[in-house]
Coordinates of C-alpha atoms in Angstrom, one line a residue:
Chain A
M251 CA -1.7 -33.1 1.2
T252 CA -5.3 -32.2 1.9
V253 CA -8.1 -34.5 2.8
A254 CA -11.6 -33.9 1.7
P255 CA -13.9 -33.2 4.6
Q256 CA -16.1 -36.2 3.9
D257 CA -13.0 -38.4 4.2
L258 CA -12.1 -37.2 7.7
K259 CA -12.2 -40.0 10.2
P260 CA -12.1 -39.6 13.9
R261 CA -8.8 -40.6 15.4
A262 CA -8.7 -43.3 17.9
L263 CA -8.2 -41.7 21.2
V264 CA -6.3 -43.7 23.8
S265 CA -7.9 -42.9 27.0
G266 CA -6.8 -43.8 30.4
A267 CA -3.4 -45.2 29.2
S268 CA -0.5 -43.8 31.0
F269 CA 3.1 -43.5 29.9
N270 CA 4.2 -43.8 33.5
R271 CA 5.0 -47.4 34.5
G272 CA 4.1 -46.9 38.2
D273 CA 0.8 -45.4 37.1
R274 CA 0.0 -48.4 35.0
V275 CA 0.8 -50.9 37.8
F276 CA -1.3 -48.8 40.1
N277 CA -4.2 -48.9 37.7
R278 CA -4.0 -52.7 37.4
V279 CA -4.0 -53.1 41.1
I280 CA -7.0 -51.0 41.6
T281 CA -8.9 -52.7 38.8
L282 CA -8.1 -56.1 40.3
A283 CA -9.2 -54.9 43.7
A284 CA -12.5 -53.7 42.3
F285 CA -13.1 -57.0 40.6
T286 CA -12.2 -58.9 43.7
A287 CA -15.2 -57.4 45.4
L288 CA -17.3 -58.5 42.5
F289 CA -15.9 -62.0 42.6
V290 CA -16.6 -62.3 46.3
L291 CA -20.2 -61.2 45.7
A292 CA -20.6 -63.6 42.9
G293 CA -19.1 -66.4 44.9
I294 CA -21.5 -65.9 47.8
T295 CA -24.5 -65.8 45.4
V296 CA -23.5 -69.0 43.7
F297 CA -22.8 -70.7 47.0
L298 CA -26.0 -69.7 48.6
G299 CA -28.0 -70.3 45.4
Y300 CA -26.5 -73.8 45.1
Q301 CA -28.0 -74.6 48.6
F302 CA -31.2 -72.8 47.8
I303 CA -32.3 -74.6 44.7
P304 CA -32.5 -78.2 46.2
V305 CA -34.4 -76.8 49.3
V306 CA -36.9 -75.1 47.0
Q307 CA -37.3 -78.3 45.0
E308 CA -37.9 -80.3 48.1
Q309 CA -40.1 -77.9 50.0
G310 CA -41.8 -76.3 47.1
L311 CA -43.7 -73.1 47.6
F312 CA -44.2 -74.0 51.3
F313 CA -40.7 -72.9 51.9
F314 CA -41.8 -69.3 51.2
T315 CA -45.4 -69.3 52.3
G316 CA -45.4 -71.8 55.1
S317 CA -44.4 -71.4 58.7
A318 CA -42.9 -74.5 60.2
W319 CA -39.6 -75.9 61.5
D320 CA -40.1 -79.6 61.8
P321 CA -37.0 -81.7 61.3
A322 CA -38.8 -84.9 62.2
A323 CA -41.2 -84.4 59.2
G324 CA -38.7 -82.6 57.1
R325 CA -41.0 -79.7 56.7
Y326 CA -39.6 -76.2 56.7
G327 CA -41.3 -72.9 55.9
I328 CA -39.8 -69.5 56.7
W329 CA -42.6 -67.1 56.0
A330 CA -43.1 -66.2 59.6
M331 CA -39.4 -65.2 59.8
V332 CA -39.4 -63.3 56.5
Y333 CA -42.5 -61.4 57.7
G334 CA -40.9 -60.9 61.1
S335 CA -37.9 -59.3 59.5
I336 CA -40.2 -56.9 57.7
L337 CA -42.3 -56.2 60.8
L338 CA -39.2 -55.5 62.9
S339 CA -37.7 -53.2 60.2
V340 CA -41.0 -51.3 59.9
I341 CA -41.0 -50.7 63.7
A342 CA -37.4 -49.7 63.6
L343 CA -38.0 -47.3 60.7
I344 CA -41.0 -45.7 62.4
V345 CA -38.9 -44.9 65.4
A346 CA -35.5 -44.3 63.9
V347 CA -36.3 -42.1 60.9
P348 CA -38.0 -39.3 62.7
A349 CA -35.5 -39.5 65.5
S350 CA -32.5 -39.3 63.1
L351 CA -34.0 -36.5 61.1
L352 CA -34.8 -34.4 64.2
L353 CA -31.4 -35.1 65.6
S354 CA -29.6 -34.1 62.5
I355 CA -31.8 -31.0 62.1
F356 CA -30.9 -30.0 65.6
M357 CA -27.2 -30.6 65.1
V358 CA -27.0 -28.7 61.8
F359 CA -29.4 -25.8 62.2
L360 CA -30.1 -25.3 65.9
A361 CA -27.3 -26.4 68.2
P362 CA -24.4 -24.1 69.0
R363 CA -21.3 -25.3 67.2
R364 CA -19.7 -26.9 70.2
V365 CA -22.7 -28.8 71.2
S366 CA -23.1 -30.0 67.7
A367 CA -19.5 -31.2 67.5
V368 CA -19.9 -33.2 70.7
L369 CA -23.1 -34.7 69.5
T370 CA -21.6 -35.7 66.2
N371 CA -18.8 -37.5 68.0
L372 CA -21.2 -39.2 70.3
V373 CA -23.4 -40.4 67.5
D374 CA -20.4 -41.8 65.6
L375 CA -19.4 -43.6 68.8
M376 CA -22.8 -45.1 69.1
A377 CA -22.4 -46.5 65.6
A378 CA -19.3 -48.3 66.7
I379 CA -21.0 -50.2 69.5
P380 CA -20.8 -53.9 68.6
S381 CA -24.2 -55.4 68.1
I382 CA -23.5 -58.2 70.6
I383 CA -23.2 -55.4 73.3
L384 CA -26.5 -53.9 72.2
G385 CA -28.0 -57.4 72.3
L386 CA -26.8 -57.9 75.9
W387 CA -27.9 -54.4 76.8
G388 CA -31.3 -55.1 75.2
F389 CA -31.6 -58.4 77.1
W390 CA -30.5 -57.3 80.5
V391 CA -31.4 -53.7 80.7
F392 CA -33.7 -52.4 78.0
Q393 CA -36.1 -55.4 77.9
Q394 CA -37.4 -54.7 81.4
V395 CA -37.9 -51.0 80.8
A396 CA -39.5 -51.6 77.4
A397 CA -41.8 -54.3 78.9
D398 CA -43.0 -51.7 81.4
W399 CA -43.8 -49.3 78.5
S400 CA -45.5 -52.1 76.7
E401 CA -47.7 -52.8 79.7
L402 CA -48.7 -49.2 79.8
L403 CA -49.4 -49.1 76.1
N404 CA -51.5 -52.3 76.5
R405 CA -53.4 -50.9 79.5
Y406 CA -54.4 -47.7 77.8
F407 CA -54.5 -48.6 74.2
G408 CA -55.2 -52.3 74.4
W409 CA -58.4 -51.8 72.6
I410 CA -56.4 -51.2 69.4
P411 CA -55.5 -54.7 68.0
L412 CA -52.0 -53.5 67.5
F413 CA -51.4 -53.3 71.2
Q414 CA -53.2 -56.5 72.3
N415 CA -51.5 -59.0 74.5
S416 CA -53.0 -62.4 75.4
S417 CA -50.2 -63.9 77.6
G418 CA -49.5 -61.1 80.0
N419 CA -45.8 -61.6 79.1
F420 CA -44.4 -58.4 77.6
T421 CA -40.8 -59.6 77.0
G422 CA -39.5 -61.1 73.8
T423 CA -41.9 -59.0 71.6
P424 CA -41.4 -57.5 68.1
F425 CA -41.9 -54.1 69.8
I426 CA -38.8 -54.5 71.9
A427 CA -36.8 -56.1 69.1
G428 CA -37.8 -53.2 66.8
L429 CA -36.8 -50.6 69.4
V430 CA -33.4 -52.3 69.8
L431 CA -33.0 -52.2 66.0
A432 CA -34.0 -48.6 66.0
V433 CA -31.2 -47.9 68.5
M434 CA -28.8 -49.5 66.0
M435 CA -30.2 -47.7 63.0
I436 CA -30.2 -44.2 64.6
P437 CA -26.4 -43.5 64.6
I438 CA -25.9 -44.8 61.0
T439 CA -28.9 -42.9 59.6
T440 CA -28.1 -39.8 61.6
S441 CA -24.5 -39.5 60.5
V442 CA -25.6 -39.7 56.9
T443 CA -28.6 -37.3 57.2
R444 CA -26.6 -34.8 59.2
E445 CA -24.0 -34.8 56.5
V446 CA -26.6 -34.3 53.9
M447 CA -28.3 -31.5 55.7
A448 CA -25.0 -29.7 56.4
R449 CA -24.5 -29.6 52.7
T450 CA -27.5 -27.5 52.0
P451 CA -25.9 -24.7 50.0
P452 CA -25.6 -21.6 52.1
E453 CA -26.8 -19.5 49.2
L454 CA -30.1 -21.4 49.2
I455 CA -30.5 -20.9 52.9
N456 CA -29.8 -17.2 52.4
A457 CA -32.4 -17.1 49.7
A458 CA -35.0 -18.7 51.9
E459 CA -34.2 -16.4 54.8
S460 CA -34.4 -13.3 52.7
L461 CA -37.8 -14.4 51.5
G462 CA -39.0 -14.3 55.1
C463 CA -39.1 -18.0 55.8
S464 CA -39.3 -19.9 59.0
L465 CA -36.9 -22.7 59.9
Y466 CA -39.7 -25.2 59.4
S467 CA -40.6 -23.9 56.0
M468 CA -36.9 -23.7 55.0
L469 CA -36.4 -27.3 56.0
R470 CA -39.6 -28.4 54.2
H471 CA -39.1 -26.6 50.9
V472 CA -35.3 -26.2 50.7
A473 CA -33.2 -28.4 52.8
L474 CA -35.2 -31.6 52.6
P475 CA -35.9 -31.5 48.9
F476 CA -32.3 -30.6 48.2
G477 CA -31.0 -33.5 50.3
R478 CA -33.8 -36.0 49.5
G479 CA -31.6 -38.5 47.7
G480 CA -29.0 -38.5 50.4
L481 CA -31.6 -38.7 53.1
I482 CA -33.2 -41.8 51.5
G483 CA -29.8 -43.2 51.2
G484 CA -29.1 -42.8 54.9
V485 CA -32.4 -44.4 55.8
M486 CA -31.7 -47.3 53.5
L487 CA -28.3 -47.8 54.9
G488 CA -29.8 -48.0 58.4
L489 CA -32.5 -50.3 57.1
G490 CA -29.9 -52.6 55.6
R491 CA -28.4 -52.9 59.1
A492 CA -31.8 -53.5 60.6
L493 CA -32.7 -56.2 58.1
G494 CA -29.4 -58.1 58.5
E495 CA -29.1 -57.7 62.3
T496 CA -28.7 -61.1 63.9
V497 CA -27.5 -61.2 67.5
A498 CA -29.3 -58.2 69.0
V499 CA -32.6 -59.5 67.8
F500 CA -31.8 -63.0 68.7
F501 CA -31.4 -61.9 72.4
V502 CA -34.6 -60.0 72.7
I503 CA -37.2 -61.9 70.7
K504 CA -39.0 -65.1 71.3
L505 CA -38.7 -67.1 68.2
V506 CA -42.1 -68.6 67.2
F507 CA -42.8 -70.2 63.8
D508 CA -46.2 -68.6 63.5
V509 CA -46.9 -65.4 61.7
N510 CA -47.5 -62.6 64.1
L511 CA -49.2 -60.1 61.7
F512 CA -49.2 -57.0 63.8
R513 CA -49.7 -57.7 67.5
I514 CA -46.3 -56.2 68.4
L515 CA -46.7 -56.6 72.1
E516 CA -47.3 -60.3 71.9
S517 CA -44.3 -62.4 73.0
E518 CA -43.7 -64.1 69.6
G519 CA -41.9 -63.1 66.5
G520 CA -38.7 -63.6 64.7
S521 CA -36.5 -62.6 61.8
V522 CA -34.6 -64.5 59.2
A523 CA -31.2 -63.5 60.5
S524 CA -32.0 -64.3 64.2
M525 CA -33.6 -67.6 63.1
I526 CA -30.3 -68.6 61.4
V527 CA -28.3 -67.9 64.5
A528 CA -30.8 -69.6 66.7
K529 CA -31.0 -72.8 64.7
F530 CA -27.4 -73.0 63.5
G531 CA -25.8 -74.6 66.6
E532 CA -27.7 -77.8 66.7
A533 CA -28.7 -78.1 63.0
N534 CA -28.6 -81.4 61.3
E535 CA -27.4 -81.6 57.7
Q536 CA -30.8 -80.9 56.2
E537 CA -31.5 -78.1 58.6
L538 CA -28.2 -76.5 57.7
Q539 CA -29.1 -76.5 54.0
V540 CA -32.4 -74.9 54.8
L541 CA -30.7 -72.2 56.9
L542 CA -28.4 -71.4 54.0
A543 CA -31.4 -71.2 51.7
A544 CA -33.0 -68.8 54.2
G545 CA -29.7 -66.9 54.0
F546 CA -30.1 -66.6 50.3
V547 CA -33.6 -65.2 50.7
L548 CA -32.3 -62.6 53.1
F549 CA -29.5 -61.8 50.7
V550 CA -31.9 -61.3 47.8
G551 CA -34.2 -59.3 50.0
T552 CA -31.5 -56.8 51.1
L553 CA -30.4 -56.6 47.4
I554 CA -34.0 -55.7 46.4
V555 CA -34.1 -53.1 49.1
N556 CA -30.9 -51.6 47.9
L557 CA -32.1 -51.6 44.3
I558 CA -35.3 -49.8 45.3
A559 CA -33.2 -47.3 47.2
N560 CA -31.0 -46.7 44.2
A561 CA -34.1 -46.2 42.0
I562 CA -35.5 -43.7 44.5
V563 CA -32.2 -41.8 44.8
G564 CA -31.9 -41.8 41.1
R565 CA -35.2 -40.1 40.7
T566 CA -34.4 -37.2 43.0
G567 CA -33.8 -35.0 40.0
R568 CA -37.6 -34.8 39.8
L569 CA -39.1 -31.4 40.0
S570 CA -41.6 -30.0 42.5
S571 CA -43.4 -27.0 41.1
Chain B
M186 CA -44.9 7.1 38.4
S187 CA -45.0 7.6 42.1
S188 CA -46.8 10.4 43.8
T189 CA -43.6 11.8 45.3
P190 CA -41.1 11.9 42.5
P191 CA -37.5 11.5 43.5
A192 CA -35.5 14.6 43.6
T193 CA -33.2 15.2 40.8
P194 CA -29.9 14.0 42.0
A195 CA -27.9 17.1 40.9
A196 CA -30.2 19.4 43.0
T197 CA -29.5 17.5 46.2
P198 CA -26.7 18.7 48.6
A199 CA -24.0 16.1 48.8
S200 CA -24.2 15.4 52.5
T201 CA -28.0 15.1 52.9
P202 CA -29.4 13.0 50.1
T203 CA -32.9 13.1 51.6
A204 CA -33.2 16.8 51.8
A205 CA -35.5 17.0 48.8
G206 CA -37.0 13.6 48.9
G207 CA -39.3 13.8 51.9
S208 CA -39.1 11.1 54.5
P209 CA -36.7 8.3 53.5
A210 CA -37.9 4.8 52.8
M211 CA -35.0 3.5 54.8
Q212 CA -32.5 5.0 57.1
S213 CA -29.7 3.8 59.3
R214 CA -28.8 6.0 62.3
H215 CA -25.5 5.7 64.2
L216 CA -25.3 2.1 63.1
S217 CA -22.3 0.1 64.4
V218 CA -21.9 -3.6 63.7
W219 CA -19.8 -6.3 65.2
F220 CA -18.8 -9.9 64.5
G221 CA -18.0 -11.3 67.9
K222 CA -15.5 -8.7 69.4
R223 CA -14.5 -7.3 66.0
K224 CA -16.2 -4.1 65.1
V225 CA -16.7 -4.0 61.3
L226 CA -18.8 -0.8 60.9
E227 CA -18.9 2.4 62.8
D228 CA -21.5 5.1 63.1
V229 CA -23.1 4.6 59.6
N230 CA -25.8 7.2 58.9
I231 CA -27.4 6.9 55.5
S232 CA -30.9 7.8 54.3
F233 CA -32.4 6.1 51.3
P234 CA -35.2 8.2 49.6
A235 CA -38.2 6.2 48.5
N236 CA -38.2 5.0 44.9
T237 CA -34.6 5.8 44.1
C238 CA -31.5 3.7 43.7
T239 CA -28.6 4.1 46.0
A240 CA -25.2 2.5 45.3
L241 CA -22.9 1.5 48.1
I242 CA -19.3 1.5 46.8
G243 CA -15.9 1.0 48.4
P244 CA -13.0 -1.5 48.4
S245 CA -13.4 -5.1 49.5
G246 CA -13.7 -5.7 53.2
C247 CA -15.0 -2.3 54.1
G248 CA -18.3 -3.6 55.4
K249 CA -20.7 -2.9 52.5
S250 CA -22.1 -6.4 52.3
T251 CA -22.4 -6.5 56.1
Y252 CA -24.2 -3.2 56.1
I253 CA -26.7 -4.3 53.5
R254 CA -27.4 -7.4 55.5
T255 CA -28.3 -5.3 58.6
L256 CA -31.0 -3.6 56.6
N257 CA -33.2 -6.7 56.4
R258 CA -32.0 -8.4 59.6
L259 CA -30.1 -11.2 57.8
H260 CA -27.0 -10.0 59.7
E261 CA -28.3 -11.4 63.0
L262 CA -28.4 -14.9 61.7
I263 CA -24.7 -15.1 61.7
P264 CA -23.4 -16.5 65.1
G265 CA -21.7 -13.8 67.1
A266 CA -23.4 -10.9 65.2
G267 CA -23.9 -7.7 67.1
L268 CA -25.3 -4.3 66.3
A269 CA -25.9 -0.8 67.8
G270 CA -27.8 2.2 66.6
D271 CA -31.0 1.7 64.6
V272 CA -32.4 1.0 61.2
L273 CA -35.6 2.6 60.2
H274 CA -38.0 1.4 57.6
N275 CA -40.8 3.9 56.9
G276 CA -39.8 5.6 60.1
R277 CA -40.1 2.5 62.2
D278 CA -37.1 0.7 63.9
I279 CA -36.9 -2.7 62.4
Y280 CA -34.9 -4.0 65.3
A281 CA -37.6 -3.0 67.8
R282 CA -38.6 -5.8 70.2
D283 CA -42.1 -6.2 68.8
V284 CA -41.0 -6.4 65.1
D285 CA -41.1 -9.9 63.5
P286 CA -37.9 -10.3 61.4
V287 CA -39.9 -12.4 58.9
T288 CA -42.2 -9.4 58.1
V289 CA -39.1 -7.2 57.8
R290 CA -37.5 -9.6 55.3
L291 CA -40.7 -9.7 53.3
A292 CA -40.9 -6.0 53.1
I293 CA -37.2 -5.6 52.4
G294 CA -36.1 -8.2 49.8
M295 CA -32.7 -9.2 48.8
V296 CA -30.8 -10.4 45.8
F297 CA -27.4 -12.0 46.4
Q298 CA -24.1 -12.0 44.5
K299 CA -24.4 -15.5 43.2
P300 CA -27.7 -16.4 41.5
N301 CA -29.4 -18.7 43.8
P302 CA -32.7 -20.0 42.4
F303 CA -34.0 -23.2 44.1
P304 CA -32.7 -26.0 41.9
S305 CA -35.5 -28.4 42.9
M306 CA -38.2 -26.1 41.7
T307 CA -39.4 -25.0 38.3
I308 CA -39.1 -21.5 37.0
R309 CA -42.6 -20.8 37.9
G310 CA -42.1 -22.5 41.3
N311 CA -39.2 -20.3 42.0
V312 CA -41.1 -17.1 41.3
L313 CA -43.8 -18.2 43.7
S314 CA -41.4 -19.7 46.2
G315 CA -41.5 -16.6 48.4
L316 CA -45.2 -17.0 48.8
K317 CA -44.8 -20.6 49.7
L318 CA -41.9 -20.2 52.1
S319 CA -43.4 -17.3 54.0
G320 CA -47.0 -18.5 53.8
M321 CA -48.1 -15.3 52.2
K322 CA -51.4 -15.4 50.5
R323 CA -51.8 -13.6 47.1
P324 CA -54.4 -14.5 44.5
N325 CA -53.8 -14.9 40.8
H326 CA -50.5 -16.7 40.7
D327 CA -50.4 -16.7 36.9
E328 CA -50.6 -12.9 36.9
I329 CA -47.9 -12.7 39.6
V330 CA -45.6 -14.9 37.6
E331 CA -46.0 -12.9 34.4
D332 CA -45.9 -9.5 36.1
T333 CA -42.8 -10.1 38.1
L334 CA -41.0 -11.9 35.3
R335 CA -41.8 -9.0 33.0
K336 CA -40.5 -6.5 35.6
A337 CA -37.3 -8.6 35.9
G338 CA -36.9 -8.5 32.1
L339 CA -37.1 -12.3 31.8
W340 CA -40.7 -13.0 30.6
N341 CA -40.0 -13.2 26.9
E342 CA -37.1 -15.7 27.4
V343 CA -39.0 -18.1 29.7
K344 CA -42.7 -17.7 29.0
D345 CA -42.8 -21.0 27.1
R346 CA -41.0 -23.0 29.6
L347 CA -42.3 -22.0 33.0
S348 CA -42.5 -25.6 34.1
H349 CA -38.9 -26.3 33.2
A350 CA -36.2 -26.6 35.8
A351 CA -34.6 -23.4 37.0
G352 CA -31.3 -25.1 36.6
E353 CA -31.6 -24.7 32.8
L354 CA -31.2 -21.0 32.9
S355 CA -27.9 -19.2 32.3
G356 CA -26.3 -17.2 35.1
G357 CA -27.8 -13.9 33.9
Q358 CA -31.3 -15.4 33.5
A359 CA -31.1 -17.1 36.9
Q360 CA -30.2 -13.8 38.5
R361 CA -33.2 -12.1 36.8
L362 CA -35.4 -15.1 38.0
V363 CA -34.1 -14.4 41.5
I364 CA -35.1 -10.7 41.1
A365 CA -38.6 -11.8 40.0
R366 CA -38.8 -14.1 43.0
A367 CA -37.9 -11.3 45.3
L368 CA -40.5 -9.0 43.7
A369 CA -43.3 -11.6 44.0
V370 CA -43.7 -10.9 47.7
Q371 CA -44.1 -7.2 46.9
P372 CA -41.2 -5.7 48.8
Q373 CA -41.0 -2.0 49.3
V374 CA -37.2 -2.1 49.3
L375 CA -34.9 -4.4 47.3
L376 CA -31.3 -4.9 48.5
M377 CA -28.8 -6.1 45.9
D378 CA -25.4 -7.4 47.0
E379 CA -23.2 -7.2 43.9
P380 CA -25.9 -8.7 41.7
C381 CA -23.8 -8.6 38.5
S382 CA -20.4 -9.6 39.7
A383 CA -20.9 -13.2 38.6
L384 CA -22.4 -12.3 35.2
D385 CA -21.2 -11.5 31.7
P386 CA -21.5 -8.0 30.3
A387 CA -24.7 -8.6 28.3
S388 CA -26.5 -10.0 31.3
T389 CA -25.1 -7.2 33.4
L390 CA -26.6 -4.7 31.0
K391 CA -30.0 -6.4 31.2
I392 CA -30.0 -6.4 35.0
E393 CA -29.0 -2.7 35.1
E394 CA -32.0 -1.9 32.8
T395 CA -34.2 -3.9 35.2
I396 CA -32.8 -2.0 38.2
R397 CA -33.5 1.4 36.5
E398 CA -37.1 0.4 35.8
L399 CA -37.7 -1.0 39.2
A400 CA -36.3 2.1 40.9
E401 CA -39.4 3.9 39.6
S402 CA -41.6 2.0 42.0
I403 CA -39.5 0.6 44.8
T404 CA -36.4 1.6 46.7
I405 CA -33.2 -0.1 45.6
I406 CA -30.0 -0.3 47.5
I407 CA -27.1 -1.9 45.6
V408 CA -23.6 -2.9 46.6
T409 CA -21.3 -2.7 43.6
H410 CA -17.6 -2.8 42.9
N411 CA -18.2 -1.5 39.4
M412 CA -17.9 2.3 39.3
Q413 CA -19.5 2.6 35.9
Q414 CA -22.4 0.5 37.2
A415 CA -22.9 2.8 40.1
T416 CA -23.0 5.8 37.8
R417 CA -25.4 4.1 35.4
V418 CA -28.0 2.8 37.8
S419 CA -27.9 4.9 41.0
D420 CA -29.3 8.3 42.0
Y421 CA -27.3 8.4 45.2
T422 CA -24.0 6.9 46.2
A423 CA -22.4 6.2 49.6
F424 CA -18.7 5.5 49.7
F425 CA -17.5 3.1 52.4
L426 CA -13.9 2.8 53.5
A427 CA -12.1 0.9 56.2
A428 CA -8.5 1.6 57.3
E429 CA -6.5 -1.4 58.2
N430 CA -7.8 -3.1 61.4
E431 CA -10.4 -0.4 61.7
P432 CA -14.1 -0.7 61.3
G433 CA -15.6 0.6 58.1
I434 CA -17.1 4.1 57.9
V435 CA -19.0 6.1 55.3
V436 CA -16.5 8.6 54.0
E437 CA -18.9 10.5 51.8
Q438 CA -22.4 10.2 50.4
G439 CA -24.6 12.2 48.2
A440 CA -26.0 12.4 44.7
T441 CA -24.1 10.0 42.4
T442 CA -23.2 12.7 39.9
E443 CA -21.7 14.7 42.7
I444 CA -19.7 11.9 44.2
F445 CA -18.3 11.0 40.8
S446 CA -17.7 14.4 39.4
N447 CA -17.1 16.6 42.4
P448 CA -16.2 14.5 45.5
Q449 CA -15.5 16.5 48.6
D450 CA -13.1 14.0 50.2
P451 CA -9.8 13.3 48.6
R452 CA -10.1 9.6 49.4
T453 CA -13.4 9.5 47.4
L454 CA -11.7 11.2 44.5
D455 CA -8.9 8.6 44.6
Y456 CA -11.3 5.7 44.8
V457 CA -13.7 6.8 42.1
N458 CA -10.8 7.5 39.8
G459 CA -9.5 4.0 40.3
R460 CA -6.4 4.9 42.2
F461 CA -6.9 2.2 44.9
G462 CA -9.3 -0.5 45.8

């Protein structure tokens, strides 16, 4: 029997189904595991959101734009902390991104193979240092050193508002907290950027070399554009850690509920995460709810950062002429 | 045509391809090459007359690709690379202490086995990438783009989509784009390392036409595994061979017609007739 061409219908194709029973069970387990992650995420969102809504109803816009922690009056505003998180992250980025890039360029393109292997392991080890250790190191060791640097900066560049200091106390500053965050970011960012650089296709490097190109120009026009998506991903991964870092910042910053716009050598600052850990211990019921609401803000903030990162990574296909 | 026309291949004695061609564009003298402690080439003496095409043939692993990479100092970028003897370009040793490898690589361009246009650049961007990468200044970029793409035999296929991604091109087109890119920095010599081995027959034919045309104005040195290709495109041929665990040597060299019709060495005869390799 023949069927006229116009009567042909596409057959239903059963995709993904397996005749092997073990395979089917395995598929289900994996699907379930994947959805578990989603459920956990949704659960956290709902839980935090549930705490967040009454706080916003109570505090109004002040919760976002104000800077106060006054349990007696029941007034809470976390703007100083939100802004502090941003400021610390920016300082950390300014230090960590160039350091990570240079380190990975050295490891991939310049260092002898053995040196590079040792460095790679060291950097990975650095990533494994618990943040509480870094916090203690920051507090006991690094803070004194960095305070001396700060004093020098202030002495010679104090005429720039950025480096002003009114108290003469150089510890507990956003500068120091930002540097500690940078130390935490560098291993994570470096291990990603190194991987990305190492994947520059050898034939493209060959092409660049045969066109009489210097290392700098090869990096600028071949390796960096090729790995741009991955490089941004690495930076964002590091930034995610910096934004959410709690203990290390808590140890080295003086929490003050007043917006410190840019005077990074002033002994006042904060971040959402370190505020939560600082206030959590002796919080009353209302304070606890406010802290959870602040947690929600942090959560949404990191989510937005990740979305932006995804968007940037997704656009990497863009051409440069 | 050039002022010193290439000698007719048939008239040249088999062992001295340059005899009638004046001073060679390139020449390697007593060239030996190492990777670490392993010697991969021994005492290679070849002269490449200006504005001719020379094919380097021989079985895999005999050092042809290594040899061609010594001619524009790409070899030295491999860790452990070593070299003795010298390579002359226009009579000057390119390995002399005061010679900048970057200028060597600009004067002696290279096309690789696998087409390697820069994927993040447009077609036009790729043609001009050599200028950008090396910092070379040349005016009239539009002219350069058209001129080099015409020489590479690609202009008609891409003239309406110069701003498209280079990734859109087929393998054969990409390889011709790469040739245009190499030509844009105005090299005097173009090295080609099996440029057609990853391509289909139609693309191969186009590239071969391109090579024939280019050989009128620049010196081409091409590594090929394809005997027919060697006879079609080259004026001269050098036959490389490496015995097991021995460095590669040049068994025989001379005019392509001689090498293929009347080789002096029995190994050459066996190889060009497809009895091994």
